[in-house]
Short mmCIF file of C-alpha atoms and ligand atoms in Angstrom, two decimals:
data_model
loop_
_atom_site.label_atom_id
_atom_site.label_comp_id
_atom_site.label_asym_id
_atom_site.label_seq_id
_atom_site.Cartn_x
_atom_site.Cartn_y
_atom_site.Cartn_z
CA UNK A 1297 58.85 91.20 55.48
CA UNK A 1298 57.09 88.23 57.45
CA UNK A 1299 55.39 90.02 59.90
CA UNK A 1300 56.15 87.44 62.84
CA UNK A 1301 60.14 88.15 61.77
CA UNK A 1302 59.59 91.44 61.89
CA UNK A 1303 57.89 91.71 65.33
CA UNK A 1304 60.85 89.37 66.55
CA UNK A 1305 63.26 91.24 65.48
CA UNK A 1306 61.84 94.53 67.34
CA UNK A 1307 61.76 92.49 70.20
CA UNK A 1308 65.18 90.81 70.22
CA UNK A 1309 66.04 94.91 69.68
CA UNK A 1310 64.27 96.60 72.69
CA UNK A 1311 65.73 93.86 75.05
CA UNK A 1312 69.52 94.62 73.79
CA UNK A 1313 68.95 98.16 74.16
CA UNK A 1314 67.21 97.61 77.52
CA UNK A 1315 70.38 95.62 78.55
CA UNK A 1316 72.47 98.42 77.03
CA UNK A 1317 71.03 101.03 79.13
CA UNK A 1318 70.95 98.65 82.48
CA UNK A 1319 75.01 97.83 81.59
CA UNK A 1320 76.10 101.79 81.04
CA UNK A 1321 73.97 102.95 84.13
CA UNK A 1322 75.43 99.69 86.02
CA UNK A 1323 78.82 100.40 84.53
CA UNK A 1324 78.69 104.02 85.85
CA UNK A 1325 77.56 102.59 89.60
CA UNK A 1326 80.49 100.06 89.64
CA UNK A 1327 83.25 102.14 88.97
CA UNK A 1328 82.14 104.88 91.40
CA UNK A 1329 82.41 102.46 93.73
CA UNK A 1330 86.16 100.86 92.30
CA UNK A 1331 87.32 104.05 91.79
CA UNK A 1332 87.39 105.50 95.36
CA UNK A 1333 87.94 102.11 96.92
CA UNK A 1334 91.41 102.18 94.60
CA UNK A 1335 92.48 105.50 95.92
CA UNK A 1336 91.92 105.09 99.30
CA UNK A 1337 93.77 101.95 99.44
CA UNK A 1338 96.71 103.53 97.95
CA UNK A 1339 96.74 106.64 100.01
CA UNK A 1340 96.20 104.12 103.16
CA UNK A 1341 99.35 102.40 101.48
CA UNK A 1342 101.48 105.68 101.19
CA UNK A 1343 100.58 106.66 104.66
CA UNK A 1344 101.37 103.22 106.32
CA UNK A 1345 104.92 103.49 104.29
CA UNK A 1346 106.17 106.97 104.99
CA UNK A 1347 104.93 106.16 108.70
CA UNK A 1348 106.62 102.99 109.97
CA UNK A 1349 107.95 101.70 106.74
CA UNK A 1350 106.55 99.11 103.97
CA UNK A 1351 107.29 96.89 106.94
CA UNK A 1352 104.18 97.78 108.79
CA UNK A 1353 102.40 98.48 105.25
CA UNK A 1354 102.30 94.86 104.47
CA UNK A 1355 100.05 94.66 107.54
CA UNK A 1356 97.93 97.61 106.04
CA UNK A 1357 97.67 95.63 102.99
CA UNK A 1358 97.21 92.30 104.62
CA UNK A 1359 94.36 93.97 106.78
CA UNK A 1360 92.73 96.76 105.62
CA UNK A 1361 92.49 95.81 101.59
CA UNK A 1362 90.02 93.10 102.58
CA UNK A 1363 88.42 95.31 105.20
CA UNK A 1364 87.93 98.10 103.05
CA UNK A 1365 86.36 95.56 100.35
CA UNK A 1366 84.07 93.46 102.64
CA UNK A 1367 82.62 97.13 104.12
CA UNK A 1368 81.62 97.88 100.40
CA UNK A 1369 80.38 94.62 100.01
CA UNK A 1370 78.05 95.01 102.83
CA UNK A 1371 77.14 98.67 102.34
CA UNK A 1372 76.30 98.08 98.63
CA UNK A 1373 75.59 94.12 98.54
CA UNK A 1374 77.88 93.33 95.63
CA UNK A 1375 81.07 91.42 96.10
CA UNK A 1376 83.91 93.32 95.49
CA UNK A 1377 87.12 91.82 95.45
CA UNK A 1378 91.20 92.20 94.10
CA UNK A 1379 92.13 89.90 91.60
CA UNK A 1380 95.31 88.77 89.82
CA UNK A 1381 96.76 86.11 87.80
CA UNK A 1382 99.69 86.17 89.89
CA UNK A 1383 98.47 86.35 93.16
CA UNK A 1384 99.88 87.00 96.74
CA UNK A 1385 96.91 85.64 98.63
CA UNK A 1386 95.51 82.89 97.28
CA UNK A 1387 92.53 82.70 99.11
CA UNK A 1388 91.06 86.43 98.92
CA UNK A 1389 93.19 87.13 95.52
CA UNK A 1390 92.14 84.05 93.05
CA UNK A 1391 90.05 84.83 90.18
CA UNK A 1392 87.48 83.00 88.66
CA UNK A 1393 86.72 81.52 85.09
CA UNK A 1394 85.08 85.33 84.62
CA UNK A 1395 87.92 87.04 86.00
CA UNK A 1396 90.90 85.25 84.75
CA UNK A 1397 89.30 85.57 81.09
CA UNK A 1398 89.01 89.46 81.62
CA UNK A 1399 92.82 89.61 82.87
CA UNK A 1400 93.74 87.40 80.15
CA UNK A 1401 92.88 89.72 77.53
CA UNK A 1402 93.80 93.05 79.62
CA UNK A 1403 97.63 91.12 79.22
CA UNK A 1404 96.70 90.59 75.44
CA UNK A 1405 95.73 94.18 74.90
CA UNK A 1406 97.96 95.45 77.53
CA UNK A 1407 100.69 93.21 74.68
CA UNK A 1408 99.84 96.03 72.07
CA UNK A 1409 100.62 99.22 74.16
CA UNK A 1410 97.03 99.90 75.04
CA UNK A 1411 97.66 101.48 78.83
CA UNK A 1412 95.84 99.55 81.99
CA UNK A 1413 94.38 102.87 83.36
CA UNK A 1414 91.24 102.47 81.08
CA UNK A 1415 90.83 98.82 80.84
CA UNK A 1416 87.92 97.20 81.79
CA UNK A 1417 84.95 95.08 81.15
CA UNK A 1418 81.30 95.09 81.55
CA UNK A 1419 78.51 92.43 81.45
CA UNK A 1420 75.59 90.74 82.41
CA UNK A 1421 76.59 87.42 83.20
CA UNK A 1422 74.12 84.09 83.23
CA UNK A 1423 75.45 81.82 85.96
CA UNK A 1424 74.21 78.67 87.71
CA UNK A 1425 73.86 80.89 90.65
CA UNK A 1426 71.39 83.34 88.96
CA UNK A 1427 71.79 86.40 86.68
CA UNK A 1428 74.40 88.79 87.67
CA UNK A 1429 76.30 92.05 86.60
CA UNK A 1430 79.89 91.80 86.40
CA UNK A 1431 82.73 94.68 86.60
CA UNK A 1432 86.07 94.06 86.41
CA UNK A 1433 88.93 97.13 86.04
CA UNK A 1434 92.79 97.16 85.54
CA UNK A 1435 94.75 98.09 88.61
CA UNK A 1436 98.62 99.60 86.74
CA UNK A 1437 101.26 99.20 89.10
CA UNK A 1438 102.65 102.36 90.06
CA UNK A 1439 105.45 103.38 92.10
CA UNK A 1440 104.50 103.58 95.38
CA UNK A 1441 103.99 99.53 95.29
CA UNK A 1442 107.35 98.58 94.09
CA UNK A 1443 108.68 98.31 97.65
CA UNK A 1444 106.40 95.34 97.79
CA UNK A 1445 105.49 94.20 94.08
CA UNK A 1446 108.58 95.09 92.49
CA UNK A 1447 111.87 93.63 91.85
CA UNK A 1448 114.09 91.35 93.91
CA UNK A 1449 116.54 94.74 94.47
CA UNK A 1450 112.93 97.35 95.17
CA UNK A 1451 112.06 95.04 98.00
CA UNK A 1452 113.95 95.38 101.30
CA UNK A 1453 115.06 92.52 103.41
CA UNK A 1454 112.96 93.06 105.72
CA UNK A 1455 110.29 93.32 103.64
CA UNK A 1456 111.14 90.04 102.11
CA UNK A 1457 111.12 88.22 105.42
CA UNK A 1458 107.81 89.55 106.24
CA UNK A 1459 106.40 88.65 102.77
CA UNK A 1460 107.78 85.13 103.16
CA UNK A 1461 106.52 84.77 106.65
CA UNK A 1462 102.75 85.41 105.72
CA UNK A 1463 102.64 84.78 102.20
CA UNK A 1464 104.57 81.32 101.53
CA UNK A 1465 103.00 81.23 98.16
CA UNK A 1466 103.65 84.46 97.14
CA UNK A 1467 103.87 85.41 92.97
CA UNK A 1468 103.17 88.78 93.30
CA UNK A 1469 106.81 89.93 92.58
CA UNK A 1470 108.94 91.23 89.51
CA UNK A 1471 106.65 93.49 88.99
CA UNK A 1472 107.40 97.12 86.81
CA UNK A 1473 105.40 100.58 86.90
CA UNK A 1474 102.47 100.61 84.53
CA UNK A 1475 102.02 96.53 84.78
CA UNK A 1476 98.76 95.43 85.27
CA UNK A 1477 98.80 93.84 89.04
CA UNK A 1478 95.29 92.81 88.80
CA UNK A 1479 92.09 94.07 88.71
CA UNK A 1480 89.55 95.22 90.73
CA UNK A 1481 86.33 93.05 90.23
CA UNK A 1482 82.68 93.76 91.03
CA UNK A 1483 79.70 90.93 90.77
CA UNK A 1484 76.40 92.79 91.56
CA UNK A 1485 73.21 90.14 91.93
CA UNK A 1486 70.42 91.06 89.45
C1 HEC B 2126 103.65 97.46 101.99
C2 HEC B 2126 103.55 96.43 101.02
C3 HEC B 2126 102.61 96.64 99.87
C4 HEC B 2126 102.50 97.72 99.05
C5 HEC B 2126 103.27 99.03 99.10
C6 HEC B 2126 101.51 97.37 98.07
N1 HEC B 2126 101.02 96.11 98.28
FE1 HEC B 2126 99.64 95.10 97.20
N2 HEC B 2126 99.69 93.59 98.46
C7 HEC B 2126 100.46 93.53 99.60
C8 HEC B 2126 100.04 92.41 100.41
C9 HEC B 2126 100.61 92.03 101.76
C10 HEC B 2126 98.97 91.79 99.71
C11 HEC B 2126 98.15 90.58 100.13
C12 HEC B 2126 96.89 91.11 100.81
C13 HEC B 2126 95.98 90.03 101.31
O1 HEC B 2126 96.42 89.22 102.15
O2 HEC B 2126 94.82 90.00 100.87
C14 HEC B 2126 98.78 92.56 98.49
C15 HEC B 2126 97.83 92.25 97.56
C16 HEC B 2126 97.57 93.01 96.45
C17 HEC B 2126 96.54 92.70 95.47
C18 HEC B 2126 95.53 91.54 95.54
C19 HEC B 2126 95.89 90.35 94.73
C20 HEC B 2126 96.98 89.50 95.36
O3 HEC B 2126 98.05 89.43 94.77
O4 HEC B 2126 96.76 88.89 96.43
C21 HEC B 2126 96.60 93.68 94.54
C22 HEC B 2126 95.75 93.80 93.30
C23 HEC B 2126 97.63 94.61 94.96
N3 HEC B 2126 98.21 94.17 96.13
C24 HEC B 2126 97.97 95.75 94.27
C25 HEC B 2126 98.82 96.73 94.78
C26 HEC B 2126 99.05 98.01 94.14
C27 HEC B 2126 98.43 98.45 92.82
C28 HEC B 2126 99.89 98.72 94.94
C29 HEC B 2126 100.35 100.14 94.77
C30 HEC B 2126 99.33 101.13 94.63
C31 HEC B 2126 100.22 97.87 96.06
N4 HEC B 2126 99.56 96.67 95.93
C32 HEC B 2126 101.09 98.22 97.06
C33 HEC B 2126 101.48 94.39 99.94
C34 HEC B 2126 101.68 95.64 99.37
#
């Protein structure tokens, strides 16, 4: 073989498996950090329902979720954010071209009976921002969020009039257990 192929080729080699290696260790980082951030939220969620009702939950939700995510964002210095397709706040919920891709094909495979628990995707991304690692993870509905995702009958009136009153643009409705809501999405700077 052409030795200048040949040297090329080891090259192009150590630099995938280099990337390999920083994208499993990476991988690893981001979901200990998605992980617990999921499950506190939702036992923050239970608590705030079986205290004063989902009524005062959509407050826990409308305050603490970003809360929660901006003090991991400043402890760690990555962005972490809650994504969706069909989003209930606009502003904090929207996903990017990145994003929206991932959830795209989380529906697609999600389409084929592959379950949302262990979806997610990994990658170092090349933006005109600079280089970056990106997570992104499944969040499956599940039935303590009904009373607030689910159908027009789960949610209570009240509920409904509080949803309404803070979220006029809400889509984040009709939802059933084991949907994908969203995702939980990481962008660490490299
Ligand atoms: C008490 C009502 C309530 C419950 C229960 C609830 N949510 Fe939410 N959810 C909200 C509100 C309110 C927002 C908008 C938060 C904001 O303003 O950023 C929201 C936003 C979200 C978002 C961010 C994307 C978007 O649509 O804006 C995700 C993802 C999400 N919820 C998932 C869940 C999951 C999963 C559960 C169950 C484990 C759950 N929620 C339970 C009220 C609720």
């Amino acid at each position: 073989m052409n030795k200048k192929i040949a040297l090329f080729a080891l090259l192009t080699l150590t630099t995938s498996a280099v990337y390999a290696e920083d994208i499993g260790k990476y991988q690893e980082e981001a979901r200990a950090v998605a992980m617990p951030f999921l499950k506190q939220l939702g036992a923050a969620n239970k608590k705030a329902v079986s205290e004063g009702g989902p009524e005062s939950a959509v407050k826990i939700c409308k305050d603490i979720a970003p809360q929660m995510a901006g003090d991991i964002s400043r402890q760690t210095g990555w962005k972490l954010t809650r994504v969706s397709l069909k989003v209930r706040n606009p502003l904090l919920g929207t996903p990017d071209a990145w994003e929206q891709k991932a959830l795209l094909e989380f529906e697609a495979r999600a389409a084929k009976g592959e379950k949302a628990d262990t979806m997610e995707v990994a990658e170092i991304v090349q933006e005109p921002a600079g280089k970056s690692f990106r997570f992104i993870k499944a969040i499956a509905l599940q039935p303590g969020c009904v009373a607030c995702h689910g159908s027009a009958e789960q949610i209570s009136d009240n509920v409904k009039a509080r949803l309404s009153e803070e979220y006029p643009h809400d889509m984040a409705t009709g939802y059933r257990v084991d949907q994908i809501r969203g995702a939980v999405s990481i962008k660490r700077p490299m």
